Coordinates of C-alpha atoms in Angstrom, one line a residue:
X3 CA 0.0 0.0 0.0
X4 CA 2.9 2.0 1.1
X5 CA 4.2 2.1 -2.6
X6 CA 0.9 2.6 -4.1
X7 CA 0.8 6.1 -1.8
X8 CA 4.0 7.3 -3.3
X9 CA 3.2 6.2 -7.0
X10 CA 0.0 8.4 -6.7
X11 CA 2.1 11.0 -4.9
X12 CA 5.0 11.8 -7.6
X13 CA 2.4 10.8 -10.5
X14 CA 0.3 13.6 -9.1
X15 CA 3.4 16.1 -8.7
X16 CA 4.0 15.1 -12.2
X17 CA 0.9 16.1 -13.0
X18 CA 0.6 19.3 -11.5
X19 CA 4.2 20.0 -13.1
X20 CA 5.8 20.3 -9.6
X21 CA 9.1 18.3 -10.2
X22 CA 11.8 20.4 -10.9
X23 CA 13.4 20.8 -14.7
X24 CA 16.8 18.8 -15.1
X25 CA 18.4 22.0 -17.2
X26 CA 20.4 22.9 -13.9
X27 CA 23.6 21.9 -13.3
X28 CA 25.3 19.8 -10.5
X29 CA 27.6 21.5 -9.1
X30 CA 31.0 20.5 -7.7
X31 CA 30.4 20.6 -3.6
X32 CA 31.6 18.8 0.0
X33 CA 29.1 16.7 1.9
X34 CA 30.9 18.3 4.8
X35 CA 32.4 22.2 4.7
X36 CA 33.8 22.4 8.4
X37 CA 37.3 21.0 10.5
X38 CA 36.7 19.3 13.6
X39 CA 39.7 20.5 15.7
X40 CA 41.9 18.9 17.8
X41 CA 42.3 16.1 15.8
X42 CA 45.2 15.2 13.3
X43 CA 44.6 14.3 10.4
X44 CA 40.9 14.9 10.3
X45 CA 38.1 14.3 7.7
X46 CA 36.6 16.9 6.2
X47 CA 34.6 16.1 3.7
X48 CA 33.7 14.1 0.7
X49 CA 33.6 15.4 -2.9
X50 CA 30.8 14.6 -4.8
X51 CA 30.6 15.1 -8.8
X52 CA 29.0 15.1 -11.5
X53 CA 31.5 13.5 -13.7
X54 CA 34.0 11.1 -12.6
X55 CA 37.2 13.3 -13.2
X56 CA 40.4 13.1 -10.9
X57 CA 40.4 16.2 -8.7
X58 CA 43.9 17.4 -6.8
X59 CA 44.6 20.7 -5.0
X60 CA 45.3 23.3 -7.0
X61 CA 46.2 26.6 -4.5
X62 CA 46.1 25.7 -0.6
X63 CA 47.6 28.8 0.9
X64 CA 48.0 27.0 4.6
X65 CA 49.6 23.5 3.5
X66 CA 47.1 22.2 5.8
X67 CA 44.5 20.0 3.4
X68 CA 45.0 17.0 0.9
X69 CA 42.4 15.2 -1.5
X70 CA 42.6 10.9 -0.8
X71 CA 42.1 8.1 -3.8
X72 CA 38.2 8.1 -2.4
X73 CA 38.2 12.4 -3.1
X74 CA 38.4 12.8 1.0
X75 CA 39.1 16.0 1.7
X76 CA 41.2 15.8 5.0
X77 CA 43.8 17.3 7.1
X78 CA 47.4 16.4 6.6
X79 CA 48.6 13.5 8.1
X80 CA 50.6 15.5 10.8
X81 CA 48.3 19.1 10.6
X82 CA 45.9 19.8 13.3
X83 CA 43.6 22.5 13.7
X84 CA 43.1 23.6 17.7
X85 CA 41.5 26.7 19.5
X86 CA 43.5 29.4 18.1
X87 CA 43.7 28.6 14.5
X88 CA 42.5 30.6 12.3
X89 CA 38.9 30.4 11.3
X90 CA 38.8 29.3 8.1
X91 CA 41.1 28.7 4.7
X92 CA 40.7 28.7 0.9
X93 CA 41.4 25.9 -1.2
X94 CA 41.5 25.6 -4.9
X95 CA 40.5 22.2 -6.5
X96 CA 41.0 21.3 -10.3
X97 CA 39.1 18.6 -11.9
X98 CA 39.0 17.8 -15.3
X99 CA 39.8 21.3 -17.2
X100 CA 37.6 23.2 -13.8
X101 CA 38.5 25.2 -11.1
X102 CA 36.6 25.7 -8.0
X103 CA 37.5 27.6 -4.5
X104 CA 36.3 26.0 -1.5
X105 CA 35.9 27.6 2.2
X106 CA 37.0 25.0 4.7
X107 CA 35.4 26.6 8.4
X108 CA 36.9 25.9 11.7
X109 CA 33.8 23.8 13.7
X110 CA 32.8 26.3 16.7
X111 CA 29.3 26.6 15.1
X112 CA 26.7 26.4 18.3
X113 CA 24.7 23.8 18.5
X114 CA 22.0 25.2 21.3
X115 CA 18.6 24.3 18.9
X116 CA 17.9 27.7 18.7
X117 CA 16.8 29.7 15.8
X118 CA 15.6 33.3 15.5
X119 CA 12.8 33.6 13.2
X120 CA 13.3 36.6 10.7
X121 CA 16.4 37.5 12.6
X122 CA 16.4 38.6 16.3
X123 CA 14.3 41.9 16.0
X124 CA 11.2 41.8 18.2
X125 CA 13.5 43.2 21.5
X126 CA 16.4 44.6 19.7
X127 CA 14.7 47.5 17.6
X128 CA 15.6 46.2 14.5
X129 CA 13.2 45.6 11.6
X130 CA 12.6 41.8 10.6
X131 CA 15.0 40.4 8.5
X132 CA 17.6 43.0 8.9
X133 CA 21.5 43.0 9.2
X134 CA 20.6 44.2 12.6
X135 CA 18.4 41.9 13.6
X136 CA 20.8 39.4 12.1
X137 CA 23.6 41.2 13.8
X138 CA 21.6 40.6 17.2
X139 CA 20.8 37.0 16.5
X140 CA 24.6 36.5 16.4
X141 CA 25.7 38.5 19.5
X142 CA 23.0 36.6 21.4
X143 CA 24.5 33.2 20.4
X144 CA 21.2 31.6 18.5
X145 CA 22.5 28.7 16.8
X146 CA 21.3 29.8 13.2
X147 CA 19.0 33.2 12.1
X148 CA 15.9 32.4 9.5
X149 CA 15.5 35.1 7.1
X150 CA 13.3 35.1 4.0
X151 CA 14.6 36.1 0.2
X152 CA 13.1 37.1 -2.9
X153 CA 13.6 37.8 -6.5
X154 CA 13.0 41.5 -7.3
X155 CA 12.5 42.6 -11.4
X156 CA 16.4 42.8 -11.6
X157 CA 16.7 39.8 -11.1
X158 CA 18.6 40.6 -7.4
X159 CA 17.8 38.7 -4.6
X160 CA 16.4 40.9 -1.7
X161 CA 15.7 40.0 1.9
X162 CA 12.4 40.7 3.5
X163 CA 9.6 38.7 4.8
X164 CA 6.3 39.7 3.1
X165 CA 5.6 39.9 -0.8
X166 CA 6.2 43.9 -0.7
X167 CA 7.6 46.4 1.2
X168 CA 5.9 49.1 1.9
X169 CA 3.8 48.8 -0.6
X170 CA 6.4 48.1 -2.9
X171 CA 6.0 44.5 -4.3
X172 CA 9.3 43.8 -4.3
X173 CA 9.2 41.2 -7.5
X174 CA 7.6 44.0 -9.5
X175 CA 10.2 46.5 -8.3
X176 CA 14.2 47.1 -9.0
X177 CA 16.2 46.9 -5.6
X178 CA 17.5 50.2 -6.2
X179 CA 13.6 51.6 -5.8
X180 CA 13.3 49.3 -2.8
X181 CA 16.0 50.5 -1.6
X182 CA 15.0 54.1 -1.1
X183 CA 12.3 53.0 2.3
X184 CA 14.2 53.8 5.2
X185 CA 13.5 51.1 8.1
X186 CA 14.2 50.8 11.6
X187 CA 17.6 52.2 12.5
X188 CA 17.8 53.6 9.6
X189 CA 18.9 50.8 7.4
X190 CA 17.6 49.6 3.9
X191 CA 16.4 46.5 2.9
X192 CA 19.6 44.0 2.3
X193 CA 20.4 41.5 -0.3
X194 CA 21.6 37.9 0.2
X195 CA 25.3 39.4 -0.7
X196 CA 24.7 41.6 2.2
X197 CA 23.4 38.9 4.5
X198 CA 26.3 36.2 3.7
X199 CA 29.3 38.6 3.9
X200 CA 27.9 38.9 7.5
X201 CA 27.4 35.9 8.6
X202 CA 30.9 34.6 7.0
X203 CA 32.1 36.8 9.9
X204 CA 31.8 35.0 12.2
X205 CA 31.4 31.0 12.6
X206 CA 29.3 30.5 15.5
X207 CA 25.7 31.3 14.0
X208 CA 24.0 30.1 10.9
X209 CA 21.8 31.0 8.6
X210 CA 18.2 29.5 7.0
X211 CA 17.1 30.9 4.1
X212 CA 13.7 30.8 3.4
X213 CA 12.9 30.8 -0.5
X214 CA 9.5 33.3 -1.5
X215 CA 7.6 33.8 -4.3
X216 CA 4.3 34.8 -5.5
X217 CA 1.8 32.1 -6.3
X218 CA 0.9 33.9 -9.5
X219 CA 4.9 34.6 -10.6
X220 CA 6.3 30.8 -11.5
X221 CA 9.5 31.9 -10.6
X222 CA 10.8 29.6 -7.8
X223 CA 13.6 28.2 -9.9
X224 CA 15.0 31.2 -10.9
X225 CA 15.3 32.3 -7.3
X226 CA 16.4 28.8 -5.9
X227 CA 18.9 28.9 -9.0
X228 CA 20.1 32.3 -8.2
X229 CA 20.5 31.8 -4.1
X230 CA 22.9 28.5 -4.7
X231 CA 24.9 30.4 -7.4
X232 CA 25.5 33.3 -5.2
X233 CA 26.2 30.8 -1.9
X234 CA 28.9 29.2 -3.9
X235 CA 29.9 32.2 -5.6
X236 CA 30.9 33.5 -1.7
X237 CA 31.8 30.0 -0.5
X238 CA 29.2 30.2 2.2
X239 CA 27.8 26.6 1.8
X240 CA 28.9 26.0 5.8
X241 CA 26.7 28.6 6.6
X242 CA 23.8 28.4 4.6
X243 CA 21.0 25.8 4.9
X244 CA 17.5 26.0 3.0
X245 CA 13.8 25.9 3.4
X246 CA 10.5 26.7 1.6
X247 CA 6.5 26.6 1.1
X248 CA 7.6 25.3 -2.6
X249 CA 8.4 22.0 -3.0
X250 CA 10.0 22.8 -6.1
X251 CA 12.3 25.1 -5.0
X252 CA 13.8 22.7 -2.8
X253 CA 14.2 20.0 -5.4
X254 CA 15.7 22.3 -7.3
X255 CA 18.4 23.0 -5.1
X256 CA 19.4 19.4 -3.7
X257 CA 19.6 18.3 -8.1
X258 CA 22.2 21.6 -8.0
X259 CA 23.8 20.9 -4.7
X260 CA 23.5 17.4 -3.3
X261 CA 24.4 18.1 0.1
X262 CA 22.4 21.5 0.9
X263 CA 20.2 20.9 4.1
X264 CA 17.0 21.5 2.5
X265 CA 13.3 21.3 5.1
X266 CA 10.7 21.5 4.0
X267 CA 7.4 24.0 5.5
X268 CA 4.4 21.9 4.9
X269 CA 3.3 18.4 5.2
X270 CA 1.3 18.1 2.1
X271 CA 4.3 15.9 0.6
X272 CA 4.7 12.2 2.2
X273 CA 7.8 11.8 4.4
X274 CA 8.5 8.9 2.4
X275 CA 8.7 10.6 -0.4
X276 CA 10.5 13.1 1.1
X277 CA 12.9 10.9 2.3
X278 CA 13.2 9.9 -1.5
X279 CA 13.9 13.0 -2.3
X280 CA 17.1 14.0 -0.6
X281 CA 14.9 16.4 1.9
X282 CA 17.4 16.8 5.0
X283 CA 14.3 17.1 7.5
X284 CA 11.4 18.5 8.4
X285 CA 10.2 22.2 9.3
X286 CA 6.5 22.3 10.4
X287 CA 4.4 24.9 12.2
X288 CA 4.7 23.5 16.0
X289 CA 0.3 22.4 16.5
X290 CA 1.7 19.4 13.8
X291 CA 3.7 17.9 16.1
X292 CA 0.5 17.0 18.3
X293 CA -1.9 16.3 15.2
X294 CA 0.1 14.4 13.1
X295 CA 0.1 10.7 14.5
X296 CA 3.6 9.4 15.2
X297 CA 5.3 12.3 13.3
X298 CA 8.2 12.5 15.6
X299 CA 9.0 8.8 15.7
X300 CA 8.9 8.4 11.9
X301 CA 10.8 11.5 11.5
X302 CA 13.6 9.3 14.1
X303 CA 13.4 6.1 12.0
X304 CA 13.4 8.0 8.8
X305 CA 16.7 10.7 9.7
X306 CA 14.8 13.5 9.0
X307 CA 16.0 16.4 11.3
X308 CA 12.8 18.6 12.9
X309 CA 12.0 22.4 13.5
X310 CA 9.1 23.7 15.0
X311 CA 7.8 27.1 14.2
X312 CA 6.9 29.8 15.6
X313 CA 7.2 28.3 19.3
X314 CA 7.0 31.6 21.6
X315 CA 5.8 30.9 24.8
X316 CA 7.5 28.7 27.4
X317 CA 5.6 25.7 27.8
X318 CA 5.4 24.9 24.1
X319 CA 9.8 25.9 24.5
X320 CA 9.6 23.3 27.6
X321 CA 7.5 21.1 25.1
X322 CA 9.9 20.6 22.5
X323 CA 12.7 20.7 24.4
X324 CA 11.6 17.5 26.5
X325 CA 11.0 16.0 23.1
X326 CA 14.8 16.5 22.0
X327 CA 13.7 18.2 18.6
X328 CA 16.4 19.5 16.3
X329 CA 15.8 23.3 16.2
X330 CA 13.3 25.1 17.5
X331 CA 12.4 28.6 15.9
X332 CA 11.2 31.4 17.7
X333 CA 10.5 35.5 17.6
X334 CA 11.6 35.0 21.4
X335 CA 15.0 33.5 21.3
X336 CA 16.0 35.5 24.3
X337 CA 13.3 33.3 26.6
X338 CA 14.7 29.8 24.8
X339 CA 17.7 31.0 25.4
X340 CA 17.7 31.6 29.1
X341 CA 15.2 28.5 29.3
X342 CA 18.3 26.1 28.4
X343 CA 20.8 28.0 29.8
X344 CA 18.3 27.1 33.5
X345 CA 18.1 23.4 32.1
X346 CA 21.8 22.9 32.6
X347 CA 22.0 24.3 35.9

């Protein structure tokens, strides 16, 4: 029965034409972008490619990293990377007749569930989705900041929760135009540019980036396109993971980056299917957790990491907590926050 459900499923998506084109190209990536430290030799990561082509270092500034027989990514057989190395270090691969630059980030990225929805704004002064409220997120020591990202009629990527600002519907409208509203603080709306050179930083705090559009303006593959070109552009992949309302979107990006951590926002796809699909986990409004039967448990046997959103009150924190969820996204990540930090004592 179980594979009559997903036949029906992806013959429906067919259907409806929600499976993603296969005109986009797999990119060269890492299955893993950070160096535990403290260890010698360590394993990085794993290359996976499109093509099987020998790859080799190219330009590795530090001496630190080599490429094994298996494409392992790892430390030197003698390197180690401790407390007071430097934060992270630029490598150069060749494969075939391709370069490509890699970020390799020193692992202190907190791990505290945590996630600021639209940035930390609501007691700082800063307007959602703001470098400010991004800013804060950090300083507070969230584990990752959400923010949401759409395609304006320039085809730039612009960062703001709702469909306009303003009035200004920001896919109808050039950023420069959008640009001109003043916000809190006085600052302007940002780009993703703007939001990754921020975050690279630092490497404590993440990011999510939630993918936007229109229902009426098809352009979810542009946008999902355009956000992986620019995280790779920056070499911001260890900071960057991906959700979305749009299945699409998110199909998109795991066909052009295998190993993005994509969730996605509703249950209106199967979790088997899902799970077929590469999704990385789950990212449901927090009432599912109590409606859907046994969601948590298949989630477990599946490997499908969890979020709950928007979870700002303490017993639904307390809630969710007890339940050992992955993250837990909140406008109040200053009450979660000091919640966990009393859970240790």
């Amino acid at each position: 029965m179980k594979i009559i459900r997903l036949c029906i499923l992806t013959v429906a998506m067919l259907a409806a034409g929600t499976l993603c084109a296969e005109n986009y190209k797999t990119l060269l990536v890492l299955d893993n972008y950070t160096i535990p430290t403290d260890l010698k030799g360590a394993k990085i990561g794993r290359f996976i490619m499109p093509q099987k082509e020998t790859i080799s270092i190219l330009k590795d500034a530090s001496e630190l990293f080599e490429i094994s027989e298996n494409r392992e990514l790892r430390l030197r057989r003698n390197k180690i990377i401790t407390a007071t190395s430097a934060m992270s270090y630029l490598i150069t691969v060749q494969y075939g007749n391709k370069q490509k630059t890699f970020e390799i980030v020193k692992d202190d990225f907190i791990k505290n569930k945590v996630v600021a929805h639209r940035g930390a704004w609501k007691n700082s002064g800063a307007s959602q989705n703001t470098l400010g409220a991004l800013q804060y997120a950090i300083d507070l020591g969230c584990q990752a900041s959400e923010f949401d990202v759409w395609m304006t009629k320039d085809k730039r990527i612009a960062v703001n929760h709702d469909a306009d600002l303003q009035g200004l519907i920001i896919e109808k409208r050039a950023l420069a135009d959008l640009q001109q509203i003043k916000l809190n603080n006085n600052e302007i709306i940002p780009t993703l540019e703007d939001y990754i050179h921020l975050i690279k930083g630092q490497n404590k705090t993440r990011i999510v980036l939630e993918l936007k559009s229109n229902k009426g303006n098809d352009n979810i593959l542009a946008l999902a396109d355009s956000c992986v070109q620019i995280v790779h552009r920056m070499n911001a992949q260890a900071w960057v993971d991906y959700i979305s309302f749009d299945y699409r979107g998110l199909k998109l990006i795991r066909s052009m980056d295998p190993t993005a951590h994509t969730s996605f926002l509703e249950h209106s796809v199967d979790l088997d299917l899902q799970k077929i699909d590469a999704m990385s986990g789950i990212d449901y409004h927090f009432s599912l957790y109590d409606k859907i039967e046994k969601l948590h448990e298949r989630c477990k046997m599946l490997k499908l990491t969890m979020n709950a959103w928007t979870v700002n009150d303490q017993e639904r924190m307390e809630h969710f907590l007890d339940m050992d969820i992955d993250f837990i996204t909140s406008d109040e990540p200053e009450m979660l926050l000091k919640i966990i930090e009393l859970r240790k004592q």
